[in-house]
Amino acid sequence: GAGVSQSPRYKVAKRGQDVALRCDPISGHVSLFWYQQALGQGPEFLTYFQNEAQLDKSGLPSDRFFAERPEGSVSTLKIQRTQQEDSAVYLCASSLAVGNQPQHFGDGTRLSIL
Amino acid sequence: GNSVTQMEGPVTLSEEAFLTINCTYTATGYPSLFWYVQYPGEGLQLLLKATKADDKGSNKGFEATYRKETTSFHLEKGSVQVSDSAVYFCALRRGQGAQKLVFGQGTRLTINP
């Protein structure tokens, strides 16, 4: 499809397990963003890539969170030793380039930590 | 810091009613302002935007005007439909190379037939 694709749509993990969430941006989009959306709240910024370079990771809540985009296209958000407070919807967005281009969002991955 | 405050929901209206969802912001510089909509089971979709003071964004009958003097970007629609039921998010993005969106907490809107 032409939109941002995220997988899996739903992920259930036990506390302490590691998880990996995938984002396929729109083809040709240089910028890629990850956001975390807690239940009933607005999305909060986690990290930003321009091509393969991670230019801003100021929103990552702890060193258990790690994101990569090695070839400047697909990105993976990894959470190690998951905790219950990591339960949220993780949203990926992409945009064409710097400036006033709009961000296009995927449907998100709903992560539940038991 | 940068922040966005939206009117608390949920908001319930009858079909064809007039809608206003308030949004105010705090930001350094001259941010761009956005309204995103999230329909049930779907991702965020850009509804409209405004990039400078006094700009009016519009789409699908919705409008919002960038008011620098009141730091506001209220969303309005003259006659709502059942299909407008969704969660609406106001957001800002700082200008000049900054990229991340800062969102409000969202307002759930339900339109009854």
PDB file of C-alpha atoms in Angstrom:
ATOM      1  CA  GLY A   1       0.000   0.000   0.000  1.00  0.00           C
ATOM      2  CA  ALA A   2       0.913   3.662  -0.197  1.00  0.00           C
ATOM      3  CA  GLY A   3       0.741   4.472   3.504  1.00  0.00           C
ATOM      4  CA  VAL A   4       2.966   3.950   6.542  1.00  0.00           C
ATOM      5  CA  SER A   5       2.819   0.303   7.573  1.00  0.00           C
ATOM      6  CA  GLN A   6       3.447  -0.911  11.126  1.00  0.00           C
ATOM      7  CA  SER A   7       3.712  -4.446  12.411  1.00  0.00           C
ATOM      8  CA  PRO A   8       2.531  -6.167  14.400  1.00  0.00           C
ATOM      9  CA  ARG A   9      -0.789  -4.393  15.011  1.00  0.00           C
ATOM     10  CA  TYR A  10      -1.008  -5.950  18.461  1.00  0.00           C
ATOM     11  CA  LYS A  11       1.709  -7.346  20.697  1.00  0.00           C
ATOM     12  CA  VAL A  12       1.322  -8.962  24.073  1.00  0.00           C
ATOM     13  CA  ALA A  13       4.443  -9.691  26.103  1.00  0.00           C
ATOM     14  CA  LYS A  14       5.277 -10.711  29.627  1.00  0.00           C
ATOM     15  CA  ARG A  15       7.114  -8.255  31.836  1.00  0.00           C
ATOM     16  CA  GLY A  16      10.835  -8.631  31.321  1.00  0.00           C
ATOM     17  CA  GLN A  17      10.657  -9.803  27.716  1.00  0.00           C
ATOM     18  CA  ASP A  18      12.203  -7.887  24.819  1.00  0.00           C
ATOM     19  CA  VAL A  19       9.980  -6.673  21.964  1.00  0.00           C
ATOM     20  CA  ALA A  20      10.650  -5.274  18.489  1.00  0.00           C
ATOM     21  CA  LEU A  21       8.210  -3.091  16.588  1.00  0.00           C
ATOM     22  CA  ARG A  22       8.571  -2.460  12.870  1.00  0.00           C
ATOM     23  CA  CYS A  23       7.768   0.564  10.728  1.00  0.00           C
ATOM     24  CA  ASP A  24       7.747   0.719   6.920  1.00  0.00           C
ATOM     25  CA  PRO A  25       7.549   4.383   5.919  1.00  0.00           C
ATOM     26  CA  ILE A  26       6.117   5.753   2.698  1.00  0.00           C
ATOM     27  CA  SER A  27       8.585   5.139  -0.103  1.00  0.00           C
ATOM     28  CA  GLY A  28      10.943   8.064  -0.556  1.00  0.00           C
ATOM     29  CA  HIS A  29      10.175   9.672   2.798  1.00  0.00           C
ATOM     30  CA  VAL A  30      13.378  10.920   4.350  1.00  0.00           C
ATOM     31  CA  SER A  31      12.102  11.689   7.847  1.00  0.00           C
ATOM     32  CA  LEU A  32      10.786   9.052  10.259  1.00  0.00           C
ATOM     33  CA  PHE A  33       9.363   9.568  13.733  1.00  0.00           C
ATOM     34  CA  TRP A  34       8.303   7.335  16.602  1.00  0.00           C
ATOM     35  CA  TYR A  35       5.676   8.429  19.135  1.00  0.00           C
ATOM     36  CA  GLN A  36       4.212   6.751  22.213  1.00  0.00           C
ATOM     37  CA  GLN A  37       0.490   7.167  22.949  1.00  0.00           C
ATOM     38  CA  ALA A  38      -0.726   6.155  26.376  1.00  0.00           C
ATOM     39  CA  LEU A  39      -4.401   5.345  26.815  1.00  0.00           C
ATOM     40  CA  GLY A  40      -6.525   8.485  26.684  1.00  0.00           C
ATOM     41  CA  GLN A  41      -3.543  10.752  25.965  1.00  0.00           C
ATOM     42  CA  GLY A  42      -2.014  12.467  22.980  1.00  0.00           C
ATOM     43  CA  PRO A  43       1.044  10.996  21.272  1.00  0.00           C
ATOM     44  CA  GLU A  44       4.417  11.888  22.772  1.00  0.00           C
ATOM     45  CA  PHE A  45       7.600  12.123  20.731  1.00  0.00           C
ATOM     46  CA  LEU A  46      10.199   9.408  21.180  1.00  0.00           C
ATOM     47  CA  THR A  47      12.792   9.752  18.427  1.00  0.00           C
ATOM     48  CA  TYR A  48      13.470  11.086  14.923  1.00  0.00           C
ATOM     49  CA  PHE A  49      15.526   9.891  11.955  1.00  0.00           C
ATOM     50  CA  GLN A  50      16.603  11.706   8.848  1.00  0.00           C
ATOM     51  CA  ASN A  51      17.572   8.910   6.470  1.00  0.00           C
ATOM     52  CA  GLU A  52      19.683   6.556   8.596  1.00  0.00           C
ATOM     53  CA  ALA A  53      20.830   9.213  11.043  1.00  0.00           C
ATOM     54  CA  GLN A  54      19.082   9.391  14.405  1.00  0.00           C
ATOM     55  CA  LEU A  55      19.029  13.158  14.922  1.00  0.00           C
ATOM     56  CA  ASP A  56      16.895  13.368  18.044  1.00  0.00           C
ATOM     57  CA  LYS A  57      16.322  10.715  20.688  1.00  0.00           C
ATOM     58  CA  SER A  58      15.443  13.072  23.492  1.00  0.00           C
ATOM     59  CA  GLY A  59      12.002  11.488  24.017  1.00  0.00           C
ATOM     60  CA  LEU A  60      13.166   7.937  24.673  1.00  0.00           C
ATOM     61  CA  PRO A  61      12.096   7.316  28.286  1.00  0.00           C
ATOM     62  CA  SER A  62      14.982   5.078  29.311  1.00  0.00           C
ATOM     63  CA  ASP A  63      17.989   3.207  28.007  1.00  0.00           C
ATOM     64  CA  ARG A  64      15.727   0.176  27.581  1.00  0.00           C
ATOM     65  CA  PHE A  65      14.355   1.856  24.450  1.00  0.00           C
ATOM     66  CA  PHE A  66      16.414   1.669  21.278  1.00  0.00           C
ATOM     67  CA  ALA A  67      15.555   2.597  17.686  1.00  0.00           C
ATOM     68  CA  GLU A  68      17.385   2.042  14.439  1.00  0.00           C
ATOM     69  CA  ARG A  69      16.989   2.693  10.728  1.00  0.00           C
ATOM     70  CA  PRO A  70      20.135   1.163   9.255  1.00  0.00           C
ATOM     71  CA  GLU A  71      19.389   1.642   5.546  1.00  0.00           C
ATOM     72  CA  GLY A  72      17.340   4.799   5.795  1.00  0.00           C
ATOM     73  CA  SER A  73      14.041   3.050   5.120  1.00  0.00           C
ATOM     74  CA  VAL A  74      12.524   0.498   7.519  1.00  0.00           C
ATOM     75  CA  SER A  75      12.858   1.317  11.199  1.00  0.00           C
ATOM     76  CA  THR A  76      12.671  -0.879  14.287  1.00  0.00           C
ATOM     77  CA  LEU A  77      11.858   0.250  17.809  1.00  0.00           C
ATOM     78  CA  LYS A  78      13.164  -2.192  20.392  1.00  0.00           C
ATOM     79  CA  ILE A  79      12.203  -2.270  24.042  1.00  0.00           C
ATOM     80  CA  GLN A  80      14.308  -4.409  26.345  1.00  0.00           C
ATOM     81  CA  ARG A  81      13.203  -5.862  29.673  1.00  0.00           C
ATOM     82  CA  THR A  82       9.672  -4.543  29.219  1.00  0.00           C
ATOM     83  CA  GLN A  83       7.766  -3.051  32.151  1.00  0.00           C
ATOM     84  CA  GLN A  84       4.022  -2.607  32.608  1.00  0.00           C
ATOM     85  CA  GLU A  85       4.349   1.147  32.115  1.00  0.00           C
ATOM     86  CA  ASP A  86       5.567   0.455  28.560  1.00  0.00           C
ATOM     87  CA  SER A  87       2.007  -0.571  27.635  1.00  0.00           C
ATOM     88  CA  ALA A  88       0.853   1.934  25.011  1.00  0.00           C
ATOM     89  CA  VAL A  89       0.241   2.401  21.304  1.00  0.00           C
ATOM     90  CA  TYR A  90       3.467   3.076  19.422  1.00  0.00           C
ATOM     91  CA  LEU A  91       2.993   5.244  16.363  1.00  0.00           C
ATOM     92  CA  CYS A  92       5.336   5.693  13.447  1.00  0.00           C
ATOM     93  CA  ALA A  93       5.153   8.654  11.084  1.00  0.00           C
ATOM     94  CA  SER A  94       7.099   9.655   7.984  1.00  0.00           C
ATOM     95  CA  SER A  95       7.447  12.782   5.900  1.00  0.00           C
ATOM     96  CA  LEU A  96       9.163  13.817   2.702  1.00  0.00           C
ATOM     97  CA  ALA A  97      11.885  16.103   4.005  1.00  0.00           C
ATOM     98  CA  VAL A  98      12.645  18.903   6.397  1.00  0.00           C
ATOM     99  CA  GLY A  99      10.430  21.965   6.438  1.00  0.00           C
ATOM    100  CA  ASN A 100       6.661  22.148   6.342  1.00  0.00           C
ATOM    101  CA  GLN A 101       5.879  18.713   4.964  1.00  0.00           C
ATOM    102  CA  PRO A 102       3.078  16.960   6.907  1.00  0.00           C
ATOM    103  CA  GLN A 103       3.726  13.784   8.865  1.00  0.00           C
ATOM    104  CA  HIS A 104       1.815  10.701   7.718  1.00  0.00           C
ATOM    105  CA  PHE A 105       1.006   8.229  10.488  1.00  0.00           C
ATOM    106  CA  GLY A 106       0.679   4.467  10.524  1.00  0.00           C
ATOM    107  CA  ASP A 107      -2.108   2.685  12.406  1.00  0.00           C
ATOM    108  CA  GLY A 108       0.223   1.940  15.308  1.00  0.00           C
ATOM    109  CA  THR A 109       1.225  -1.102  17.330  1.00  0.00           C
ATOM    110  CA  ARG A 110      -0.733  -1.654  20.534  1.00  0.00           C
ATOM    111  CA  LEU A 111       1.681  -3.112  23.088  1.00  0.00           C
ATOM    112  CA  SER A 112       0.351  -4.764  26.230  1.00  0.00           C
ATOM    113  CA  ILE A 113       2.743  -5.882  28.942  1.00  0.00           C
ATOM    114  CA  LEU A 114       1.343  -8.453  31.371  1.00  0.00           C
TER     115      LEU A 114
ATOM    116  CA  GLY B   1       8.657  24.619  26.956  1.00  0.00           C
ATOM    117  CA  ASN B   2       6.235  23.911  24.156  1.00  0.00           C
ATOM    118  CA  SER B   3       2.797  22.617  25.039  1.00  0.00           C
ATOM    119  CA  VAL B   4      -0.756  22.313  23.743  1.00  0.00           C
ATOM    120  CA  THR B   5      -3.920  22.404  25.821  1.00  0.00           C
ATOM    121  CA  GLN B   6      -7.269  21.217  24.481  1.00  0.00           C
ATOM    122  CA  MET B   7     -10.722  21.440  25.964  1.00  0.00           C
ATOM    123  CA  GLU B   8     -11.525  18.328  27.914  1.00  0.00           C
ATOM    124  CA  GLY B   9     -13.890  15.803  26.491  1.00  0.00           C
ATOM    125  CA  PRO B  10     -15.864  13.896  25.842  1.00  0.00           C
ATOM    126  CA  VAL B  11     -18.040  16.158  23.742  1.00  0.00           C
ATOM    127  CA  THR B  12     -21.458  14.871  22.669  1.00  0.00           C
ATOM    128  CA  LEU B  13     -23.570  16.737  20.130  1.00  0.00           C
ATOM    129  CA  SER B  14     -26.598  16.113  17.973  1.00  0.00           C
ATOM    130  CA  GLU B  15     -26.284  15.912  14.213  1.00  0.00           C
ATOM    131  CA  GLU B  16     -26.209  19.333  12.484  1.00  0.00           C
ATOM    132  CA  ALA B  17     -25.083  21.106  15.656  1.00  0.00           C
ATOM    133  CA  PHE B  18     -22.277  23.684  15.641  1.00  0.00           C
ATOM    134  CA  LEU B  19     -18.927  22.407  16.884  1.00  0.00           C
ATOM    135  CA  THR B  20     -16.090  24.211  18.628  1.00  0.00           C
ATOM    136  CA  ILE B  21     -13.107  22.429  20.158  1.00  0.00           C
ATOM    137  CA  ASN B  22     -10.774  24.842  21.926  1.00  0.00           C
ATOM    138  CA  CYS B  23      -7.005  24.633  21.598  1.00  0.00           C
ATOM    139  CA  THR B  24      -4.372  26.946  23.066  1.00  0.00           C
ATOM    140  CA  TYR B  25      -0.631  26.631  22.864  1.00  0.00           C
ATOM    141  CA  THR B  26       2.612  27.751  24.460  1.00  0.00           C
ATOM    142  CA  ALA B  27       5.662  27.902  22.240  1.00  0.00           C
ATOM    143  CA  THR B  28       8.838  29.781  21.539  1.00  0.00           C
ATOM    144  CA  GLY B  29       9.129  31.326  18.115  1.00  0.00           C
ATOM    145  CA  TYR B  30       6.477  30.890  15.468  1.00  0.00           C
ATOM    146  CA  PRO B  31       5.136  27.338  15.411  1.00  0.00           C
ATOM    147  CA  SER B  32       3.048  25.648  12.755  1.00  0.00           C
ATOM    148  CA  LEU B  33      -0.302  24.414  14.069  1.00  0.00           C
ATOM    149  CA  PHE B  34      -2.242  21.277  13.153  1.00  0.00           C
ATOM    150  CA  TRP B  35      -5.440  19.402  13.811  1.00  0.00           C
ATOM    151  CA  TYR B  36      -5.257  15.606  13.481  1.00  0.00           C
ATOM    152  CA  VAL B  37      -8.244  13.255  13.646  1.00  0.00           C
ATOM    153  CA  GLN B  38      -8.278   9.623  14.765  1.00  0.00           C
ATOM    154  CA  TYR B  39     -11.304   7.587  13.694  1.00  0.00           C
ATOM    155  CA  PRO B  40     -12.054   4.380  15.634  1.00  0.00           C
ATOM    156  CA  GLY B  41      -9.512   1.676  14.834  1.00  0.00           C
ATOM    157  CA  GLU B  42      -7.498   3.918  12.528  1.00  0.00           C
ATOM    158  CA  GLY B  43      -4.300   5.945  12.665  1.00  0.00           C
ATOM    159  CA  LEU B  44      -3.937   9.690  12.950  1.00  0.00           C
ATOM    160  CA  GLN B  45      -4.900  11.661   9.859  1.00  0.00           C
ATOM    161  CA  LEU B  46      -4.002  15.267   9.195  1.00  0.00           C
ATOM    162  CA  LEU B  47      -7.230  17.286   9.109  1.00  0.00           C
ATOM    163  CA  LEU B  48      -5.904  20.806   8.561  1.00  0.00           C
ATOM    164  CA  LYS B  49      -2.945  23.051   9.266  1.00  0.00           C
ATOM    165  CA  ALA B  50      -1.821  26.678   9.453  1.00  0.00           C
ATOM    166  CA  THR B  51       1.764  27.830   9.295  1.00  0.00           C
ATOM    167  CA  LYS B  52       1.627  31.514  10.225  1.00  0.00           C
ATOM    168  CA  ALA B  53      -0.473  33.992  12.147  1.00  0.00           C
ATOM    169  CA  ASP B  54      -3.957  34.720  10.751  1.00  0.00           C
ATOM    170  CA  ASP B  55      -3.788  31.728   8.402  1.00  0.00           C
ATOM    171  CA  LYS B  56      -7.014  29.730   8.228  1.00  0.00           C
ATOM    172  CA  GLY B  57      -6.787  25.996   7.658  1.00  0.00           C
ATOM    173  CA  SER B  58      -9.862  24.230   6.290  1.00  0.00           C
ATOM    174  CA  ASN B  59     -10.876  20.747   5.204  1.00  0.00           C
ATOM    175  CA  LYS B  60     -14.089  18.673   5.097  1.00  0.00           C
ATOM    176  CA  GLY B  61     -16.103  21.592   6.482  1.00  0.00           C
ATOM    177  CA  PHE B  62     -13.768  22.081   9.450  1.00  0.00           C
ATOM    178  CA  GLU B  63     -11.911  25.357   9.961  1.00  0.00           C
ATOM    179  CA  ALA B  64      -9.317  26.724  12.361  1.00  0.00           C
ATOM    180  CA  THR B  65      -7.619  30.128  12.432  1.00  0.00           C
ATOM    181  CA  TYR B  66      -4.108  30.699  13.801  1.00  0.00           C
ATOM    182  CA  ARG B  67      -4.529  33.472  16.393  1.00  0.00           C
ATOM    183  CA  LYS B  68      -1.136  34.621  17.630  1.00  0.00           C
ATOM    184  CA  GLU B  69      -2.566  37.275  19.962  1.00  0.00           C
ATOM    185  CA  THR B  70      -4.552  34.687  21.906  1.00  0.00           C
ATOM    186  CA  THR B  71      -2.199  31.740  21.155  1.00  0.00           C
ATOM    187  CA  SER B  72      -5.191  29.731  19.989  1.00  0.00           C
ATOM    188  CA  PHE B  73      -6.202  27.440  17.132  1.00  0.00           C
ATOM    189  CA  HIS B  74      -9.825  26.496  17.827  1.00  0.00           C
ATOM    190  CA  LEU B  75     -11.477  23.910  15.587  1.00  0.00           C
ATOM    191  CA  GLU B  76     -14.970  24.717  14.259  1.00  0.00           C
ATOM    192  CA  LYS B  77     -17.572  23.131  12.041  1.00  0.00           C
ATOM    193  CA  GLY B  78     -20.945  24.592  11.238  1.00  0.00           C
ATOM    194  CA  SER B  79     -22.969  21.384  10.985  1.00  0.00           C
ATOM    195  CA  VAL B  80     -21.567  18.111  12.287  1.00  0.00           C
ATOM    196  CA  GLN B  81     -22.435  14.645  11.007  1.00  0.00           C
ATOM    197  CA  VAL B  82     -22.441  11.244  12.701  1.00  0.00           C
ATOM    198  CA  SER B  83     -19.376  10.382  10.616  1.00  0.00           C
ATOM    199  CA  ASP B  84     -17.410  13.148  12.393  1.00  0.00           C
ATOM    200  CA  SER B  85     -17.359  11.058  15.567  1.00  0.00           C
ATOM    201  CA  ALA B  86     -13.664  10.599  16.372  1.00  0.00           C
ATOM    202  CA  VAL B  87     -10.866  11.823  18.617  1.00  0.00           C
ATOM    203  CA  TYR B  88      -9.397  15.186  17.610  1.00  0.00           C
ATOM    204  CA  PHE B  89      -5.843  16.243  18.448  1.00  0.00           C
ATOM    205  CA  CYS B  90      -4.393  19.731  18.282  1.00  0.00           C
ATOM    206  CA  ALA B  91      -0.628  19.839  17.713  1.00  0.00           C
ATOM    207  CA  LEU B  92       2.218  22.249  17.125  1.00  0.00           C
ATOM    208  CA  ARG B  93       5.569  22.019  15.433  1.00  0.00           C
ATOM    209  CA  ARG B  94       8.228  24.610  16.053  1.00  0.00           C
ATOM    210  CA  GLY B  95       9.518  26.320  12.936  1.00  0.00           C
ATOM    211  CA  GLN B  96      12.980  26.539  11.458  1.00  0.00           C
ATOM    212  CA  GLY B  97      14.150  22.955  11.236  1.00  0.00           C
ATOM    213  CA  ALA B  98      12.535  21.483  14.331  1.00  0.00           C
ATOM    214  CA  GLN B  99      10.539  18.428  13.367  1.00  0.00           C
ATOM    215  CA  LYS B 100       8.670  16.772  16.191  1.00  0.00           C
ATOM    216  CA  LEU B 101       4.980  17.337  16.822  1.00  0.00           C
ATOM    217  CA  VAL B 102       3.761  18.285  20.287  1.00  0.00           C
ATOM    218  CA  PHE B 103       0.186  17.084  20.810  1.00  0.00           C
ATOM    219  CA  GLY B 104      -2.635  18.019  23.103  1.00  0.00           C
ATOM    220  CA  GLN B 105      -4.377  15.282  25.060  1.00  0.00           C
ATOM    221  CA  GLY B 106      -7.156  14.824  22.511  1.00  0.00           C
ATOM    222  CA  THR B 107     -10.907  15.484  22.579  1.00  0.00           C
ATOM    223  CA  ARG B 108     -13.350  12.637  21.956  1.00  0.00           C
ATOM    224  CA  LEU B 109     -16.332  13.782  19.912  1.00  0.00           C
ATOM    225  CA  THR B 110     -19.549  11.770  19.604  1.00  0.00           C
ATOM    226  CA  ILE B 111     -22.327  12.866  17.265  1.00  0.00           C
ATOM    227  CA  ASN B 112     -25.764  11.384  17.841  1.00  0.00           C
ATOM    228  CA  PRO B 113     -28.292  11.075  14.988  1.00  0.00           C
TER     229      PRO B 113
END
